[in-house]
mmCIF file of C-alpha atoms and ligand atoms in Angstrom:
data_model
loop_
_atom_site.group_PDB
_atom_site.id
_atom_site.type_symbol
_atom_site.label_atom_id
_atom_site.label_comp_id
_atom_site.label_asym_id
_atom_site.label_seq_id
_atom_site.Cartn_x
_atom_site.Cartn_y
_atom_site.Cartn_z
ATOM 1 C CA UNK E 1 5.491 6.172 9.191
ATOM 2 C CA UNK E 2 8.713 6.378 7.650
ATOM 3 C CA UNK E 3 9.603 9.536 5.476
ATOM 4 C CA UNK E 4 8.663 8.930 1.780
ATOM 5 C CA UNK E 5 7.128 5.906 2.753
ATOM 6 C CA UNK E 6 3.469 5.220 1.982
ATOM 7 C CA UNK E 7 3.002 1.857 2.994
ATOM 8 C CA UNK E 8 2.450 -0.110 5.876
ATOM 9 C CA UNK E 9 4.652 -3.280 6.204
ATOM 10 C CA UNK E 10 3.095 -4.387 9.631
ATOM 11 C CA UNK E 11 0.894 -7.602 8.867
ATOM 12 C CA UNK E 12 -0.644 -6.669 12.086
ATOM 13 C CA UNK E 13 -1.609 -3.291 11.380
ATOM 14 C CA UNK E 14 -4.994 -2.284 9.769
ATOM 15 C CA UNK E 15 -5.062 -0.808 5.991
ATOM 16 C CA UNK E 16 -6.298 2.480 5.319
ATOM 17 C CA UNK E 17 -8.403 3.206 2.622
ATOM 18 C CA UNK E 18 -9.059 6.276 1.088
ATOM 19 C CA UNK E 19 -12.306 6.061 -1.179
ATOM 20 C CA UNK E 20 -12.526 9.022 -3.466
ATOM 21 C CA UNK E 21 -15.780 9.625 -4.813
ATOM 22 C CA UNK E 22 -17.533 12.345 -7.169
ATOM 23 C CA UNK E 23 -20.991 12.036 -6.663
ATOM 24 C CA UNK E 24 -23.829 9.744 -4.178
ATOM 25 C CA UNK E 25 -21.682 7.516 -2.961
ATOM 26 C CA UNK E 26 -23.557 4.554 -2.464
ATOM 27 C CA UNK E 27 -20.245 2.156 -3.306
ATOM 28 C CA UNK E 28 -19.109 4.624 -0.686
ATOM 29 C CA UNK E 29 -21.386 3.368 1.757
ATOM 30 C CA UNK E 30 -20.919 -0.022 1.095
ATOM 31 C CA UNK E 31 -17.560 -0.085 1.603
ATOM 32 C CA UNK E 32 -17.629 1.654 4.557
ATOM 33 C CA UNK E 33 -20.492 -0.954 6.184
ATOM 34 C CA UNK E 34 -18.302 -3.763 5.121
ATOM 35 C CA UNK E 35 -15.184 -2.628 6.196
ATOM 36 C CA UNK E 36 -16.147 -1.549 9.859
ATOM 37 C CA UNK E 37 -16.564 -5.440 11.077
ATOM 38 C CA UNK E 38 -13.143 -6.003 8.428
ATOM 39 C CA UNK E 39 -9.980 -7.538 10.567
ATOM 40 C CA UNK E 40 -7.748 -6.502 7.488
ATOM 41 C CA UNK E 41 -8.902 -2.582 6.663
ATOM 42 C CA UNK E 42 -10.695 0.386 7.478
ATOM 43 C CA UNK E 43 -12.472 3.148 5.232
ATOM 44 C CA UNK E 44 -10.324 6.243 7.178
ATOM 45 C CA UNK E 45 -10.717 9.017 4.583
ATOM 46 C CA UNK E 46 -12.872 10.018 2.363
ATOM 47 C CA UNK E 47 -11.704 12.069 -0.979
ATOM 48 C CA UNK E 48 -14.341 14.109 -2.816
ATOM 49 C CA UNK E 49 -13.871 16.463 -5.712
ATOM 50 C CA UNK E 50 -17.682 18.361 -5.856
ATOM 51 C CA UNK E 51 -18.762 20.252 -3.101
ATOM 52 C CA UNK E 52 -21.981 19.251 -2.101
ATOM 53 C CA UNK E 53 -21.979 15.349 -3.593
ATOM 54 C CA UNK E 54 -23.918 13.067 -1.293
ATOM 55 C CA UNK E 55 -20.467 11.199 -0.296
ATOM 56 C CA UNK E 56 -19.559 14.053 1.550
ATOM 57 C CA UNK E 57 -22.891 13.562 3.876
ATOM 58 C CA UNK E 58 -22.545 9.896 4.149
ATOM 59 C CA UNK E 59 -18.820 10.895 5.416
ATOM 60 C CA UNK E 60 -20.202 13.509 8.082
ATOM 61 C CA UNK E 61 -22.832 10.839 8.531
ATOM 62 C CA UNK E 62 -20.601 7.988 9.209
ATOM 63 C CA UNK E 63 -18.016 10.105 11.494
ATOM 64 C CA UNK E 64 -15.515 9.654 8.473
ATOM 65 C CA UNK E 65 -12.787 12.303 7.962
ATOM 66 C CA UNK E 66 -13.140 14.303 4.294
ATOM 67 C CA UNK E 67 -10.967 16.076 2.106
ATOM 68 C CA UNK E 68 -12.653 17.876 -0.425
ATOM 69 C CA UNK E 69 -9.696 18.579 -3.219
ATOM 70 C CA UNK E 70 -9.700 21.489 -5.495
ATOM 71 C CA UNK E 71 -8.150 21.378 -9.568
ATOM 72 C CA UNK E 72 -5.025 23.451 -8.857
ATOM 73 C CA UNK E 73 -3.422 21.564 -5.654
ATOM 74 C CA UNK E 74 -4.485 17.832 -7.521
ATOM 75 C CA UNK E 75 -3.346 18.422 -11.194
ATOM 76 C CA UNK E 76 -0.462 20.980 -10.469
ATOM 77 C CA UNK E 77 0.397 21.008 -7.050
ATOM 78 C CA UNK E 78 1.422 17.757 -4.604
ATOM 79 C CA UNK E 79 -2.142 15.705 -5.601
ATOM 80 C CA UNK E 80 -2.684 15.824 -1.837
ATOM 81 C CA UNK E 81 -0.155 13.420 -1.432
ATOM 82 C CA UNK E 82 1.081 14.505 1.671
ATOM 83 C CA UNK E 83 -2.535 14.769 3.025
ATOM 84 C CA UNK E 84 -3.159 11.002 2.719
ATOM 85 C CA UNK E 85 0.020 9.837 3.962
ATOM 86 C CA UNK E 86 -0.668 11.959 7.136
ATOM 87 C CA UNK E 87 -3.709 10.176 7.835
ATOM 88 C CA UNK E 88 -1.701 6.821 7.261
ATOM 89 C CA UNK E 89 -3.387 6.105 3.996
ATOM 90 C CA UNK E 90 -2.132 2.825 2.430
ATOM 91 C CA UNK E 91 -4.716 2.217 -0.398
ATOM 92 C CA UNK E 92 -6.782 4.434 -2.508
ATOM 93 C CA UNK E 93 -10.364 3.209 -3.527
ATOM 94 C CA UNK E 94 -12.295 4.751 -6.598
ATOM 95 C CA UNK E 95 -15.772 4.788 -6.245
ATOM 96 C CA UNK E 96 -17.736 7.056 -8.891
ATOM 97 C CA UNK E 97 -14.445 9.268 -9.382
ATOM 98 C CA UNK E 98 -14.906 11.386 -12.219
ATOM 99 C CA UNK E 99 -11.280 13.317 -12.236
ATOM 100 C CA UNK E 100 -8.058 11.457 -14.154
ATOM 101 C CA UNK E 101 -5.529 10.204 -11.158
ATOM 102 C CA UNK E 102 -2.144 12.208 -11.240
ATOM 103 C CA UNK E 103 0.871 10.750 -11.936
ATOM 104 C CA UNK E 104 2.130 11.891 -8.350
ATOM 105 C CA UNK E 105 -0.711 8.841 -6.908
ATOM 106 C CA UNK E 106 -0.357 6.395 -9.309
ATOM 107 C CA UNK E 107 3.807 6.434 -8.510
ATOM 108 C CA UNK E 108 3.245 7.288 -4.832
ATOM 109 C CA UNK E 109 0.190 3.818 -4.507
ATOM 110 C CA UNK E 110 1.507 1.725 -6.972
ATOM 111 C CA UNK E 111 -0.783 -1.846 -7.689
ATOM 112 C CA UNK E 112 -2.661 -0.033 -4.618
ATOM 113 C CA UNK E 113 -5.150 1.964 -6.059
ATOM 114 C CA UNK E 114 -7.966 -0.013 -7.723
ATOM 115 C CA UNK E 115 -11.475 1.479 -9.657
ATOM 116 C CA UNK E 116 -14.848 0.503 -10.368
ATOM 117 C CA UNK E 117 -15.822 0.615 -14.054
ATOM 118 C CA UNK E 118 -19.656 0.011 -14.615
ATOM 119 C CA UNK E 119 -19.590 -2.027 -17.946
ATOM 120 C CA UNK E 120 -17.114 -5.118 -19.233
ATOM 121 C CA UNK E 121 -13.972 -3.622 -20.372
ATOM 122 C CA UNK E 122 -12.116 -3.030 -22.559
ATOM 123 C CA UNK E 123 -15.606 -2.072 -24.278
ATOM 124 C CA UNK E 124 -17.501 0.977 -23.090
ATOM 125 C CA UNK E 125 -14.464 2.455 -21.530
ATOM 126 C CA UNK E 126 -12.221 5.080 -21.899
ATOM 127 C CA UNK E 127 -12.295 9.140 -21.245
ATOM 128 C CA UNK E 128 -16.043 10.220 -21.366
ATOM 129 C CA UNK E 129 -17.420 6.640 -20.844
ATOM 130 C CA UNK E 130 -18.937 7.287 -17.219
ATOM 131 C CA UNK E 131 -22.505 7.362 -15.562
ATOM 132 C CA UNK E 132 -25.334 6.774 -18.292
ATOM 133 C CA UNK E 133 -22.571 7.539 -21.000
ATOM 134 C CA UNK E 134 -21.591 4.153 -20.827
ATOM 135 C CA UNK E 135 -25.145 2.494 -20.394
ATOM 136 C CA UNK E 136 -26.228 4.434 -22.947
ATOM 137 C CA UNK E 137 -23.259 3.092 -25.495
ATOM 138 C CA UNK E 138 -24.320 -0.388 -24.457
ATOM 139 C CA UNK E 139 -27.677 -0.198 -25.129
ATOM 140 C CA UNK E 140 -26.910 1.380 -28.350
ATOM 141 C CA UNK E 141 -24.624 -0.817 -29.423
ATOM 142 C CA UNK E 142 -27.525 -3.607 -29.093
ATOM 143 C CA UNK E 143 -25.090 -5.625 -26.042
ATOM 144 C CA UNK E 144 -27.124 -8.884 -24.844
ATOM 145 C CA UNK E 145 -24.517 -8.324 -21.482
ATOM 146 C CA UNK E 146 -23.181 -5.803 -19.754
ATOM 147 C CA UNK E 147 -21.613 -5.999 -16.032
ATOM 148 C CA UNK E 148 -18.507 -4.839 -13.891
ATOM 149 C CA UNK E 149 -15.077 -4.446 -13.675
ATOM 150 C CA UNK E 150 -12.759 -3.713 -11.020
ATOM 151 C CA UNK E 151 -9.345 -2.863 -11.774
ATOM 152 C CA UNK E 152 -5.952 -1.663 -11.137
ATOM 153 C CA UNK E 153 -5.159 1.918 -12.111
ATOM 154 C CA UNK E 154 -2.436 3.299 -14.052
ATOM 155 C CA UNK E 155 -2.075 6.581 -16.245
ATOM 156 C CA UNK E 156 -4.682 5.842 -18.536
ATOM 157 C CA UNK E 157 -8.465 6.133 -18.214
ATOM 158 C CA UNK E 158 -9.826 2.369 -17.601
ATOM 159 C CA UNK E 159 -6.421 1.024 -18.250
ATOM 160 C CA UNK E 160 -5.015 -0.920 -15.679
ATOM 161 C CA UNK E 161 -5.048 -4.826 -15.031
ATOM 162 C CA UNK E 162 -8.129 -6.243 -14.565
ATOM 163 C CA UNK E 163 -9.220 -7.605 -10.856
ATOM 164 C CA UNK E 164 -12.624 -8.840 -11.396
ATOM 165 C CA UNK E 165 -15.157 -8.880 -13.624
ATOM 166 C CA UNK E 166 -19.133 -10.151 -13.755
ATOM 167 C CA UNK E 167 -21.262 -9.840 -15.804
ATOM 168 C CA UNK E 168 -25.829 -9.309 -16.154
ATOM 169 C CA UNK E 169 -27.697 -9.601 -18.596
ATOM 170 C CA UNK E 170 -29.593 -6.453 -21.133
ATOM 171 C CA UNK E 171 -32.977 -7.180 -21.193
ATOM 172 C CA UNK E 172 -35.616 -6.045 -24.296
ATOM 173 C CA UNK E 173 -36.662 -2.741 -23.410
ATOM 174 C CA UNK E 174 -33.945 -1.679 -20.566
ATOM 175 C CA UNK E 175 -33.422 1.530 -20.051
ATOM 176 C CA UNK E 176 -30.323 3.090 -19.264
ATOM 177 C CA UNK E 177 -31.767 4.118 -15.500
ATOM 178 C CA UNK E 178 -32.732 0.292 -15.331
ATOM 179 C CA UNK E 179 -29.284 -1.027 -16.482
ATOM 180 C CA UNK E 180 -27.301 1.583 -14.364
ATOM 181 C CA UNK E 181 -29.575 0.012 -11.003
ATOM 182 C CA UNK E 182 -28.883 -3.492 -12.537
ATOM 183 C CA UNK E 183 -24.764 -2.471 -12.252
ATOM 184 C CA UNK E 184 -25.236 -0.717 -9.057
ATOM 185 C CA UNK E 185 -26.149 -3.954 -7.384
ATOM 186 C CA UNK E 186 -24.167 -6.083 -8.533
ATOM 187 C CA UNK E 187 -21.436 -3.065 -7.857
ATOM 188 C CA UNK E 188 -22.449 -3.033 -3.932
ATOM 189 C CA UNK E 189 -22.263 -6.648 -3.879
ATOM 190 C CA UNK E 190 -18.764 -7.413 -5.388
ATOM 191 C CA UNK E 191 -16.579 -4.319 -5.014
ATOM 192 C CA UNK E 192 -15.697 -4.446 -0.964
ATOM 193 C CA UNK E 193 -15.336 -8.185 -1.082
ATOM 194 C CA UNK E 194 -12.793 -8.070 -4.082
ATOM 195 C CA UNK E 195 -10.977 -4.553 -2.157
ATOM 196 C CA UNK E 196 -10.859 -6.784 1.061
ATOM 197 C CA UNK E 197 -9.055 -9.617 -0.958
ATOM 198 C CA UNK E 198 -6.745 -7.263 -3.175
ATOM 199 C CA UNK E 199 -5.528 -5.726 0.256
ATOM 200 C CA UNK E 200 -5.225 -9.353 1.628
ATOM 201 C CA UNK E 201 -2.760 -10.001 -0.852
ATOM 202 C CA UNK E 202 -1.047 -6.749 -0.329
ATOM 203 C CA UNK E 203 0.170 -8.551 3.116
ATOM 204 C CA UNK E 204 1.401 -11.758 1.043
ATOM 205 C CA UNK E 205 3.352 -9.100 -0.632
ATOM 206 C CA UNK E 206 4.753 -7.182 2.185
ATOM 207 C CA UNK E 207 6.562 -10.420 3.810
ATOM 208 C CA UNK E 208 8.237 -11.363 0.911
HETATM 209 C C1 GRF J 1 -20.726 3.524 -10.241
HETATM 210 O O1 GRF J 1 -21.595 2.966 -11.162
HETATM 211 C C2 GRF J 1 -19.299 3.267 -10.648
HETATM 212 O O2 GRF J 1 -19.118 2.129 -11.403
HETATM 213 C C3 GRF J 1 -18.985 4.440 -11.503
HETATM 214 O O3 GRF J 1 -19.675 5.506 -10.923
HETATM 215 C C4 GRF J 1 -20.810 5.028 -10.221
HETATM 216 C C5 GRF J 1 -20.793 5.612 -8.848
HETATM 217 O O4 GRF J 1 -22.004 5.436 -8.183
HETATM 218 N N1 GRF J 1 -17.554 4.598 -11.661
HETATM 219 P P1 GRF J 1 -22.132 5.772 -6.640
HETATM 220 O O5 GRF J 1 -21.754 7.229 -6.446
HETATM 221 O O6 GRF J 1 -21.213 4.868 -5.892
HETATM 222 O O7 GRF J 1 -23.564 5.539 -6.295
#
């Protein structure tokens, strides 16, 4: 890889993802199923703020390298930065990451770092709007729809452009538990199709 340089240009060449995950990692898993029979990319890292979370087993499980990053070294140090481009990582892939993205990433993978947001935004997003937060807001607010989004990052919490987004309906008498399983499957069923076609276009990109 050249110095400096975090991207791949060969067409021929496999991406690297880096999913970075805070808690049981089932988007995790999915991505990595999908992606081992994907021409285009490969799940080669994965990044994992809590010690302990369940995506760090599916990791050890799966024979997937881990990084598990600390506070310090992510907010006030390099971000890591030089410990994804070492293992060749060309795309970052947030899946249940509860920590904001440094400014060091979002310059260093720019339009190549997308997120998972479990509701339709803009609504229900925003700092604090994760897990049953959000299906909780939902509910409250009386929606008769909730759904997905996938999106671009940026500096902002649940900011970027939007990918993707489908929605499910809020039934009388969900609970939050029974919307969060309702998101989680439509989740597993979108998110590594719609990474696989992102990083698709990423080679579009490269040749021009
Ligand atoms: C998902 O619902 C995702 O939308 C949100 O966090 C959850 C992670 O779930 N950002 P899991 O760890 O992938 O099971």
């Amino acid at each position: 890889m050249e110095t400096g340089k975090t991207h791949f240009t060969d067409p021929m060449t496999k991406h690297r993802l880096a999913v970075f995950a805070s808690g049981a990692g089932s988007n995790a898993q999915k991505l990595i199923d999908y992606f081992k029979t994907s021409p285009f990319a490969t799940v080669a890292l994965i990044v994992c703020n809590k010690a302990g979370a369940g995506v760090l087993s599916i990791a050890e499980k799966e024979g997937i390298p881990s990084l598990l990053i600390e506070k310090e070294q992510f907010f006030r140090g390099n971000a890591y930065l030089p410990q994804l481009q070492e293992a060749g990582i060309d795309f970052l892939v947030l899946a249940g990451f509860l920590w904001k993205i440094p400014q060091v990433l979002i310059s260093a993978y720019p339009k190549r770092m997308v997120n998972i947001h479990p509701a339709l935004l803009p609504k229900f997003g925003g700092k604090g709007m994760y897990g049953q937060y959000v299906h909780e807001a939902v509910l409250q607010a009386g929606e008769m729809e909730t759904g997905i989004t996938i999106h671009y990052v940026d500096e902002h919490y649940d900011n970027g452009d939007i990918i993707f987004q489908t929605a499910c309906p809020v039934l009388d008498g969900d609970t939050p538990e029974v919307v969060a399983n309702r998101i989680h499957q439509l989740e597993h069923l979108h998110y590594p199709r719609v990474v696989e076609e992102v990083v698709r276009n990423l080679e579009q990109t490269n040749r021009d």
